[in-house]
mmCIF file of C-alpha atoms in Angstrom:
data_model
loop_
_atom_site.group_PDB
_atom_site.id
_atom_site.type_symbol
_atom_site.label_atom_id
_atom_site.label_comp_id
_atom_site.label_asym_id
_atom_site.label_seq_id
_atom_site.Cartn_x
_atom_site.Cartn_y
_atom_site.Cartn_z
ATOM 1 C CA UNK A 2 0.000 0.000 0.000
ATOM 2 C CA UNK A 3 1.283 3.843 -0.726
ATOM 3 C CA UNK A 4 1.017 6.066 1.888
ATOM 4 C CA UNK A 5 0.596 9.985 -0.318
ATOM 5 C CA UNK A 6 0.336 13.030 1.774
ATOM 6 C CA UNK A 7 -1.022 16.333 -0.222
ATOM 7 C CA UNK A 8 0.807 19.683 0.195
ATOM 8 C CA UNK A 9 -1.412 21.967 2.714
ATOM 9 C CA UNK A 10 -2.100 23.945 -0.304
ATOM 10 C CA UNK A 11 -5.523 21.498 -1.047
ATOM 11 C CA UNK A 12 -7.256 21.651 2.288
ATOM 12 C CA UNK A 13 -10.363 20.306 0.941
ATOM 13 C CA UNK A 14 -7.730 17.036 0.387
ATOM 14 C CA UNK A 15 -7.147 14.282 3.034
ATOM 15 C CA UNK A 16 -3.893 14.497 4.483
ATOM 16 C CA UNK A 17 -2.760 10.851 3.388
ATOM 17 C CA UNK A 18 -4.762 8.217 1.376
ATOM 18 C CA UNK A 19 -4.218 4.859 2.014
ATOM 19 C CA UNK A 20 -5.927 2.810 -1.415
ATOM 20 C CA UNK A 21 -5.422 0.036 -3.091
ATOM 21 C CA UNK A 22 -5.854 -0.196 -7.151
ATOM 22 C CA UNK A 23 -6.792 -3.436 -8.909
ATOM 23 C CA UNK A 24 -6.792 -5.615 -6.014
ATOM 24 C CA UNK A 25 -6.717 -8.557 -8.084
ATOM 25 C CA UNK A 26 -5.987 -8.803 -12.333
ATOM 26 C CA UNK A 27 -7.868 -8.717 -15.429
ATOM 27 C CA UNK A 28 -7.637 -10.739 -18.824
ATOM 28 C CA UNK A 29 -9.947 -9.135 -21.310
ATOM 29 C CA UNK A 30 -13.488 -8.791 -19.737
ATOM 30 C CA UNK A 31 -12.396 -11.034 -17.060
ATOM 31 C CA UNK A 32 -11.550 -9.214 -13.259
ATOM 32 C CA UNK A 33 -9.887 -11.618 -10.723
ATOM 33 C CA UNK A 34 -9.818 -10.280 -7.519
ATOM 34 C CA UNK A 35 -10.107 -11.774 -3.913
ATOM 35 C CA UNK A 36 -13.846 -10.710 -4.188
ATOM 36 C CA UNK A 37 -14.681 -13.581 -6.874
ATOM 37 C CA UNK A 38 -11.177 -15.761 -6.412
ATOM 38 C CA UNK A 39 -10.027 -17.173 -3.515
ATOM 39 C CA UNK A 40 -6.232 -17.778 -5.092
ATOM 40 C CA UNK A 41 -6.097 -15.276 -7.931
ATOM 41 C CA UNK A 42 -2.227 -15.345 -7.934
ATOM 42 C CA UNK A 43 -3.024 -19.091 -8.495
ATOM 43 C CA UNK A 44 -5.252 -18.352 -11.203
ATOM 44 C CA UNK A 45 -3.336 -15.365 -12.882
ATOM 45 C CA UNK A 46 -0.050 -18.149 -13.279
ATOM 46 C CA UNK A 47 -2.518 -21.344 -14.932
ATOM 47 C CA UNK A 48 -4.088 -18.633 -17.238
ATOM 48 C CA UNK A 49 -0.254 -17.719 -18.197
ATOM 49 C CA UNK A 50 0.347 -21.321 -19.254
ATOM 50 C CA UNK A 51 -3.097 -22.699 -20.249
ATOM 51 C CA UNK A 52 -5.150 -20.140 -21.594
ATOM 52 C CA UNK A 53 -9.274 -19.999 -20.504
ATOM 53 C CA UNK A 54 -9.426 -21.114 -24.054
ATOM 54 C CA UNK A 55 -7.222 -23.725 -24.179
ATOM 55 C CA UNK A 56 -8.901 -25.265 -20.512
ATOM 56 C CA UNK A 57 -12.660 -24.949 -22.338
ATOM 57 C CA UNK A 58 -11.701 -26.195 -25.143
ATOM 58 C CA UNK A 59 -10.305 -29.788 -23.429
ATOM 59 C CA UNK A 60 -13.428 -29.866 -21.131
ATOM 60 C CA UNK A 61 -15.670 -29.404 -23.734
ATOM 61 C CA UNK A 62 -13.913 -31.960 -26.133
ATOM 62 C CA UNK A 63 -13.991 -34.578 -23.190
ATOM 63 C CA UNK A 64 -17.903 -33.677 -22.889
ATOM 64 C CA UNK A 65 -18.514 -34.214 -26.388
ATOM 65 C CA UNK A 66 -16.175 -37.487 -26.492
ATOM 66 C CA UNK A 67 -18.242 -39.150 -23.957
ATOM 67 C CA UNK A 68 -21.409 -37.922 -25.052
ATOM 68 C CA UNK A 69 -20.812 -39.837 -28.074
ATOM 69 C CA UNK A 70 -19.687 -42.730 -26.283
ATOM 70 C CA UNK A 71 -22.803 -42.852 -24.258
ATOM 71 C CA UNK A 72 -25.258 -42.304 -27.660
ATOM 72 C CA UNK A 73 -26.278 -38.946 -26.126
ATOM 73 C CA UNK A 74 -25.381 -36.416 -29.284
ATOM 74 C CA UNK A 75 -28.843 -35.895 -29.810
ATOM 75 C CA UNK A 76 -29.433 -34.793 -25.878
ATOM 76 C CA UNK A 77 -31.386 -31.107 -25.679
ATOM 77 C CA UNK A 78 -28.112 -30.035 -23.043
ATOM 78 C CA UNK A 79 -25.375 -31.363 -25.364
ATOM 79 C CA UNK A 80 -26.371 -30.178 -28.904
ATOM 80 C CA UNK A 81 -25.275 -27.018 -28.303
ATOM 81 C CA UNK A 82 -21.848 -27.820 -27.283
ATOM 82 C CA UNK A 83 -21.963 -30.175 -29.865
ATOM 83 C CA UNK A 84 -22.644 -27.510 -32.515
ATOM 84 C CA UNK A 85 -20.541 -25.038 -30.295
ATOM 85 C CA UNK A 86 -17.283 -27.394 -31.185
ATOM 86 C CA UNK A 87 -18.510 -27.032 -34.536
ATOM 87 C CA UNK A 88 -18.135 -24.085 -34.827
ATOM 88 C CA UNK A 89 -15.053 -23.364 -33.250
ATOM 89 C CA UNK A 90 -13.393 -26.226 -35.268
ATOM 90 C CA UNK A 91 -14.209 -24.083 -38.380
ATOM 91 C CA UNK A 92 -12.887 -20.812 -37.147
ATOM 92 C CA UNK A 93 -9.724 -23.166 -36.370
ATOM 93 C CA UNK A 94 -9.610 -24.678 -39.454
ATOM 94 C CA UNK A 95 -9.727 -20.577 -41.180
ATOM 95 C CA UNK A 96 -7.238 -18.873 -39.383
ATOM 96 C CA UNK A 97 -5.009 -22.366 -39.968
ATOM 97 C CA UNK A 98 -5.596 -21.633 -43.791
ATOM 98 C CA UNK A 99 -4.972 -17.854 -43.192
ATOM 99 C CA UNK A 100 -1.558 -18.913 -41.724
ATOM 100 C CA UNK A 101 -0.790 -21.072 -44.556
ATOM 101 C CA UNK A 102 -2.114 -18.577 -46.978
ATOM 102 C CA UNK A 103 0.559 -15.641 -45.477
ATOM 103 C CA UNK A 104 3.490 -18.086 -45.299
ATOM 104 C CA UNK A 105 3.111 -19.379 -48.687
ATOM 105 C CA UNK A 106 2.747 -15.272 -49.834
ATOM 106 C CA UNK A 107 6.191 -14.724 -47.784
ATOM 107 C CA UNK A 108 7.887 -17.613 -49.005
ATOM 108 C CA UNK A 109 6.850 -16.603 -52.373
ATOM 109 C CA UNK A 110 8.228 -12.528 -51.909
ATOM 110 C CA UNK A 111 11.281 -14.710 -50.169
ATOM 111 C CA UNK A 112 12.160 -16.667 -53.555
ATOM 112 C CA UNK A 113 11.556 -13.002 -55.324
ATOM 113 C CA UNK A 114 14.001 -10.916 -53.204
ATOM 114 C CA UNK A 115 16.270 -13.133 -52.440
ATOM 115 C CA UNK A 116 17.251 -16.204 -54.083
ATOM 116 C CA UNK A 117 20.049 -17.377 -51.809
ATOM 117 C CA UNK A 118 18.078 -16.989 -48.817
ATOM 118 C CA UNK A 119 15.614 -19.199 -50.954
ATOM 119 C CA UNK A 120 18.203 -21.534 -51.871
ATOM 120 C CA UNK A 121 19.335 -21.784 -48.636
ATOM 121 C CA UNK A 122 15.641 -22.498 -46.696
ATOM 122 C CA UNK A 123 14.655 -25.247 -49.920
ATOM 123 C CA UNK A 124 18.150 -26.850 -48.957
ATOM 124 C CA UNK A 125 17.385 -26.855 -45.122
ATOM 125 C CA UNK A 126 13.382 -27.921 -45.401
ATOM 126 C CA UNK A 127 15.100 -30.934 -47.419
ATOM 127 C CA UNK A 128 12.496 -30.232 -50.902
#
């Protein structure tokens, strides 16, 4: 905690304020703080290495695996995950061809401007 004391020259000021900011941290809309979090140090160093993303997206492929297992695709509480891995499997699948799309336009400016380099990264891929 900082301990700020105000010249006299603001009387209308406290003399010292005593506050803490952001008790907790944030990732996008998302506020940690001791208020919702009972470890959100904890939580702040698992989101650093496995993303919110990365946890949903494991839980809900394990839900959908054994949904299937147990014939229950066509179950009113599982469609939507079903259709919600859908989904995200084809926003996957475009920014994967996005990727490819940019590389191949880079590899292509690369072979352009400078065919050593190119000679040099066809040699070292192996063809």
């Amino acid at each position: 905690m900082t301990d700020v004391t105000f010249p006299n020259f603001f009387p209308w000021l406290p003399q010292s304020v005593d506050q803490r900011f952001n008790n907790g941290w944030t990732f996008g809309n998302l506020h940690v703080t001791l208020a919702n979090s009972t470890a959100p140090e904890v939580e702040r160093e698992v989101v650093s290495k496995h993303s919110y993303g990365r946890q949903l997206g494991l839980l809900s492929d394990a839900v959908v695996a054994l949904a299937k297992q147990a014939g229950a695709t066509a179950d009113p509480s599982v469609e939507p995950l079903i259709r919600l891995a859908k989904e995200i499997d084809a926003i996957k699948a475009k920014a994967r061809r996005r990727r490819c799309d940019d590389l191949l336009d880079e590899l292509k400016a690369l072979k352009r401007s400078n065919p050593r380099q190119w000679a040099e990264l066809v040699k070292a891929v192996g063809n």
